[in-house]
Short mmCIF file of C-alpha atoms in Angstrom, two decimals:
data_model
loop_
_atom_site.label_atom_id
_atom_site.label_comp_id
_atom_site.label_asym_id
_atom_site.label_seq_id
_atom_site.Cartn_x
_atom_site.Cartn_y
_atom_site.Cartn_z
CA MET A 1 -0.74 0.90 48.32
CA THR A 2 -1.99 0.33 51.89
CA ASN A 3 -3.00 3.99 52.25
CA PRO A 4 -4.11 5.22 48.82
CA VAL A 5 -3.74 8.94 48.28
CA GLN A 6 -6.75 10.77 46.88
CA LEU A 7 -7.14 14.34 45.70
CA SER A 8 -9.37 16.44 47.91
CA LYS A 9 -11.69 19.26 46.89
CA LYS A 10 -9.00 21.70 48.02
CA GLU A 11 -6.40 20.52 45.47
CA LEU A 12 -8.98 20.13 42.71
CA ASN A 13 -10.24 23.68 43.25
CA LYS A 14 -6.69 25.01 43.03
CA VAL A 15 -6.17 23.15 39.75
CA PHE A 16 -9.44 24.49 38.37
CA TRP A 17 -8.75 28.14 39.20
CA ARG A 18 -5.25 27.90 37.79
CA SER A 19 -6.77 26.72 34.49
CA TYR A 20 -7.81 30.34 33.87
CA GLN A 21 -4.11 31.12 33.39
CA ALA A 22 -3.75 28.77 30.42
CA LEU A 23 -2.36 31.66 28.37
CA GLY A 24 -0.35 33.11 31.24
CA CYS A 25 2.92 31.62 29.97
CA TYR A 26 2.52 30.94 26.26
CA THR A 27 5.76 29.91 24.54
CA TYR A 28 6.63 29.02 20.95
CA ASP A 29 7.79 25.51 21.72
CA LYS A 30 5.33 24.43 24.45
CA GLN A 31 2.46 26.91 23.86
CA GLN A 32 0.11 26.30 26.85
CA GLY A 33 2.30 23.48 28.18
CA ILE A 34 4.02 25.35 31.02
CA SER A 35 0.74 26.88 32.23
CA TYR A 36 -0.86 23.41 32.10
CA MET A 37 1.95 21.98 34.20
CA ARG A 38 1.61 24.85 36.71
CA ALA A 39 -2.14 24.26 36.99
CA LEU A 40 -1.49 20.61 37.87
CA LEU A 41 1.13 21.43 40.51
CA PRO A 42 -1.20 21.38 43.58
CA ALA A 43 -2.49 17.94 42.58
CA LEU A 44 0.98 16.59 41.80
CA GLN A 45 2.38 17.82 45.10
CA LYS A 46 -0.39 15.95 46.96
CA LEU A 47 0.00 12.75 44.92
CA TYR A 48 3.81 12.64 44.94
CA PRO A 49 5.27 13.73 48.29
CA ASP A 50 8.60 12.18 47.31
CA PRO A 51 10.72 14.84 45.51
CA GLU A 52 11.95 12.39 42.86
CA ASP A 53 8.42 11.25 42.02
CA LEU A 54 7.28 14.87 41.83
CA LYS A 55 10.20 15.69 39.54
CA GLU A 56 9.25 12.79 37.25
CA ALA A 57 5.65 14.05 37.08
CA LEU A 58 6.74 17.62 36.28
CA ILE A 59 9.00 16.39 33.50
CA ARG A 60 6.12 14.31 32.15
CA HIS A 61 3.96 17.44 31.79
CA ASN A 62 6.68 19.82 30.64
CA VAL A 63 5.62 19.25 27.02
CA MET A 64 3.67 21.01 24.28
CA PHE A 65 -0.05 21.44 24.85
CA ASN A 66 -2.58 23.72 23.18
CA THR A 67 -6.36 23.72 22.94
CA THR A 68 -9.32 26.06 23.33
CA CYS A 69 -9.12 27.62 26.82
CA ALA A 70 -12.68 26.60 27.72
CA PHE A 71 -11.72 22.93 27.32
CA VAL A 72 -8.48 23.14 29.32
CA PRO A 73 -10.28 22.25 32.62
CA PHE A 74 -11.76 19.14 31.01
CA CYS A 75 -8.28 17.96 30.03
CA LEU A 76 -6.94 18.87 33.49
CA GLY A 77 -9.71 16.83 35.13
CA ILE A 78 -8.82 13.74 33.12
CA THR A 79 -5.12 14.25 33.81
CA CYS A 80 -5.78 14.54 37.56
CA ALA A 81 -7.76 11.30 37.47
CA MET A 82 -4.98 9.49 35.58
CA GLU A 83 -2.23 10.86 37.83
CA GLU A 84 -4.23 9.76 40.87
CA GLU A 85 -4.62 6.29 39.37
CA TYR A 86 -0.90 6.08 38.57
CA ALA A 87 0.11 7.26 42.07
CA ASN A 88 -1.95 4.48 43.66
CA ALA A 89 -1.27 1.69 41.14
CA PRO A 90 1.13 -1.15 41.96
CA GLU A 91 4.49 -0.71 40.26
CA GLY A 92 4.48 -1.80 36.63
CA THR A 93 0.70 -1.98 36.23
CA PHE A 94 0.10 1.55 34.88
CA ASP A 95 2.04 3.13 32.01
CA PRO A 96 2.62 6.85 32.86
CA GLN A 97 3.21 7.61 29.19
CA SER A 98 -0.51 7.07 28.63
CA ILE A 99 -1.19 10.23 30.67
CA SER A 100 0.65 12.42 28.15
CA SER A 101 -0.71 10.43 25.21
CA VAL A 102 -4.34 10.97 26.25
CA LYS A 103 -3.71 14.67 26.87
CA ILE A 104 -2.15 15.17 23.44
CA ALA A 105 -4.83 13.09 21.72
CA LEU A 106 -7.57 15.28 23.21
CA MET A 107 -6.15 18.70 22.44
CA GLY A 108 -6.62 18.65 18.65
CA PRO A 109 -10.28 17.55 18.45
CA LEU A 110 -11.25 19.77 21.39
CA ALA A 111 -9.52 22.75 19.79
CA GLY A 112 -11.47 22.23 16.58
CA ILE A 113 -14.79 22.01 18.42
CA GLY A 114 -13.99 24.81 20.85
CA ASP A 115 -12.75 27.32 18.30
CA SER A 116 -15.85 26.74 16.16
CA PHE A 117 -18.26 27.28 19.05
CA PHE A 118 -16.58 29.81 21.32
CA TRP A 119 -14.78 31.92 18.71
CA GLY A 120 -16.87 31.34 15.61
CA THR A 121 -20.39 31.08 17.08
CA PHE A 122 -20.99 32.44 20.59
CA ARG A 123 -18.71 35.47 20.18
CA VAL A 124 -20.23 36.39 16.82
CA ILE A 125 -23.77 36.09 18.22
CA ALA A 126 -22.81 38.12 21.29
CA CYS A 127 -21.29 40.87 19.13
CA GLY A 128 -24.28 40.87 16.77
CA ILE A 129 -26.70 41.41 19.65
CA GLY A 130 -24.59 43.57 21.96
CA ALA A 131 -22.74 45.84 19.52
CA PRO A 132 -25.80 47.71 18.11
CA LEU A 133 -27.08 48.38 21.63
CA ALA A 134 -23.66 49.50 22.83
CA ALA A 135 -23.24 51.76 19.78
CA ALA A 136 -26.56 53.39 20.70
CA GLY A 137 -25.23 54.10 24.19
CA ASN A 138 -27.21 51.36 25.90
CA LEU A 139 -25.29 49.67 28.73
CA LEU A 140 -27.39 46.55 28.16
CA GLY A 141 -25.32 45.90 25.04
CA VAL A 142 -22.18 45.35 27.13
CA VAL A 143 -24.07 43.20 29.64
CA LEU A 144 -25.59 41.01 26.91
CA TYR A 145 -22.22 40.63 25.18
CA LEU A 146 -20.55 39.47 28.40
CA LEU A 147 -23.39 37.07 29.24
CA LEU A 148 -23.68 35.52 25.78
CA ASN A 149 -19.92 35.29 25.33
CA LEU A 150 -18.71 34.31 28.80
CA LEU A 151 -21.59 32.24 30.18
CA PRO A 152 -21.19 29.26 27.77
CA SER A 153 -17.42 29.10 28.28
CA THR A 154 -17.75 29.39 32.08
CA LEU A 155 -20.29 26.56 32.24
CA THR A 156 -18.06 24.46 29.96
CA ARG A 157 -15.10 25.08 32.28
CA VAL A 158 -16.95 24.20 35.50
CA TYR A 159 -18.84 21.13 34.32
CA GLY A 160 -16.04 20.04 32.00
CA PHE A 161 -13.59 19.83 34.91
CA LYS A 162 -16.02 17.79 37.00
CA LEU A 163 -16.83 15.52 34.07
CA GLY A 164 -13.16 15.04 33.23
CA TYR A 165 -12.16 14.11 36.78
CA GLN A 166 -15.14 12.01 37.85
CA GLY A 167 -15.70 10.41 34.46
CA GLY A 168 -11.97 9.80 34.09
CA ARG A 169 -11.80 7.94 37.40
CA GLU A 170 -14.78 5.73 36.56
CA PHE A 171 -13.51 5.05 33.05
CA LEU A 172 -10.02 4.15 34.28
CA ALA A 173 -11.39 1.81 36.94
CA LYS A 174 -13.55 0.04 34.38
CA ILE A 175 -10.90 -0.45 31.68
CA GLN A 176 -8.30 -1.47 34.23
CA ALA A 177 -10.63 -4.12 35.60
CA ASP A 178 -11.42 -5.71 32.22
CA GLY A 179 -7.85 -5.46 30.87
CA THR A 180 -8.43 -2.91 28.09
CA LEU A 181 -6.24 -0.19 29.62
CA GLU A 182 -3.21 -1.32 27.61
CA LYS A 183 -5.19 -1.15 24.35
CA VAL A 184 -6.55 2.30 25.18
CA THR A 185 -3.03 3.49 26.00
CA GLU A 186 -1.70 2.27 22.66
CA ALA A 187 -4.61 3.84 20.80
CA ALA A 188 -4.02 7.15 22.58
CA LYS A 189 -0.34 7.09 21.61
CA ILE A 190 -1.22 6.51 17.95
CA LEU A 191 -3.87 9.23 17.95
CA GLY A 192 -1.47 11.63 19.66
CA LEU A 193 1.14 11.05 16.96
CA VAL A 194 -1.49 11.60 14.26
CA VAL A 195 -2.55 14.89 15.88
CA ILE A 196 1.03 16.15 16.12
CA GLY A 197 1.75 15.00 12.56
CA GLY A 198 -1.32 16.83 11.29
CA LEU A 199 -0.08 20.05 12.86
CA VAL A 200 3.07 20.07 10.70
CA PRO A 201 1.52 21.00 7.32
CA ALA A 202 -1.03 23.22 9.09
CA ILE A 203 1.41 25.53 10.90
CA VAL A 204 4.78 25.03 9.17
CA ALA A 205 5.28 26.57 5.71
CA VAL A 206 8.31 26.43 3.41
CA PRO A 207 7.07 28.37 0.33
CA VAL A 208 9.72 27.48 -2.25
CA SER A 209 9.49 29.60 -5.44
CA LEU A 210 12.66 28.49 -7.23
CA GLU A 211 12.06 27.97 -10.96
CA LEU A 212 14.72 27.18 -13.58
CA ASN A 213 14.44 27.19 -17.37
CA MET A 214 16.19 24.12 -18.77
CA GLY A 215 16.18 23.28 -22.48
CA GLY A 216 13.02 25.20 -23.17
CA GLY A 217 11.21 23.68 -20.21
CA SER A 218 10.67 24.84 -16.66
CA PHE A 219 11.96 23.11 -13.58
CA ILE A 220 9.73 24.07 -10.62
CA LEU A 221 11.30 22.77 -7.43
CA ALA A 222 8.09 22.97 -5.37
CA ASP A 223 6.19 20.79 -7.86
CA VAL A 224 8.98 18.22 -7.93
CA LEU A 225 9.14 17.99 -4.14
CA ASN A 226 5.34 17.76 -3.82
CA SER A 227 5.28 14.97 -6.41
CA ILE A 228 7.70 13.00 -4.21
CA MET A 229 5.75 13.70 -1.03
CA PRO A 230 3.28 16.53 -0.29
CA ASN A 231 4.58 18.94 2.37
CA LEU A 232 7.97 17.24 2.36
CA LEU A 233 9.94 20.39 3.25
CA PRO A 234 7.75 21.34 6.26
CA LEU A 235 8.21 17.79 7.56
CA VAL A 236 11.99 17.88 7.08
CA LEU A 237 12.23 21.30 8.73
CA SER A 238 10.11 20.16 11.70
CA VAL A 239 12.24 17.04 12.20
CA VAL A 240 15.49 19.05 12.03
CA VAL A 241 14.25 21.66 14.52
CA TYR A 242 12.95 18.94 16.85
CA HIS A 243 16.32 17.18 16.64
CA TYR A 244 18.21 20.28 17.75
CA ILE A 245 15.70 21.03 20.54
CA GLN A 246 16.27 17.50 21.85
CA LYS A 247 20.01 18.23 21.69
CA GLY A 248 19.45 21.17 24.06
CA VAL A 249 19.79 24.02 21.57
CA SER A 250 17.92 27.14 22.73
CA VAL A 251 14.55 27.67 21.03
CA ASN A 252 15.32 31.41 20.77
CA LYS A 253 18.55 30.65 18.90
CA LEU A 254 16.67 28.40 16.48
CA LEU A 255 14.01 31.10 15.92
CA PHE A 256 16.59 33.75 15.07
CA LEU A 257 18.47 31.26 12.87
CA LEU A 258 15.29 30.42 10.93
CA LEU A 259 14.44 34.13 10.65
CA GLY A 260 17.87 34.93 9.23
CA LEU A 261 17.75 31.93 6.90
CA GLY A 262 14.33 32.99 5.64
CA ILE A 263 15.55 36.52 4.89
CA LEU A 264 18.63 35.19 3.07
CA LEU A 265 16.70 32.67 0.95
CA THR A 266 14.10 35.32 0.06
CA ALA A 267 16.84 37.73 -1.00
CA VAL A 268 18.35 35.15 -3.40
CA GLY A 269 14.95 34.26 -4.84
CA PHE A 270 14.48 30.87 -3.23
CA PHE A 271 11.41 32.09 -1.33
CA PRO A 272 8.75 34.42 -2.80
CA MET A 273 8.64 38.08 -1.79
CA GLY A 274 5.65 39.18 0.29
#
């Protein structure tokens, strides 16, 4: 491009402040995805003045995303850097799919680190110090809880966003210059698929309890299926639901269908009670 477009402090600040609304529109199918897309909107509008290009970018980010809220700005910073690079790159030299792949690849590891620190460490320490003081009627207990709980996450948000954007720009420039961008893109796609695949057995459960007595022996369906492939039914269910979502079936309809199916199969003894 003869006149490369670059994000100013104004757009970056808007993106950062919107990151605080990561849970503002949390859905079953996209989780933080819609809020993430909304946070990026000021940057995307600056980078893509053409309505069709902006539409393409919005579709690219209208996908599932979920990580610890304190790390959302870091991911947004990297995404801004990659979108800026894509907007200024000659046609055919930058794969836009890598933007989504990197974002998805980051969310799992960052969620594991963030939940351990911000939910399992800082909050527990803050409660342990602040709660006894607050129970004794000392206002300092509330102040200490807020400082010990919110200060680490706030610093992570502020410096994480700067690190993600500035570091992302430098990293992209370097790997594009030495020709490793294509390899990084492919690696990010693979890692993203692994992260999504790992979520299936973690959050999808099909607790089959069907057991039949045959010729003095027991036929336990769950054991048979697990011997073929562990977590086979959660995988099959996830693929079927994904197929119908891609076909345009409403997520709410699928939720009610699965709820009704679960009640029916529990009533006939296919699923365990309680």
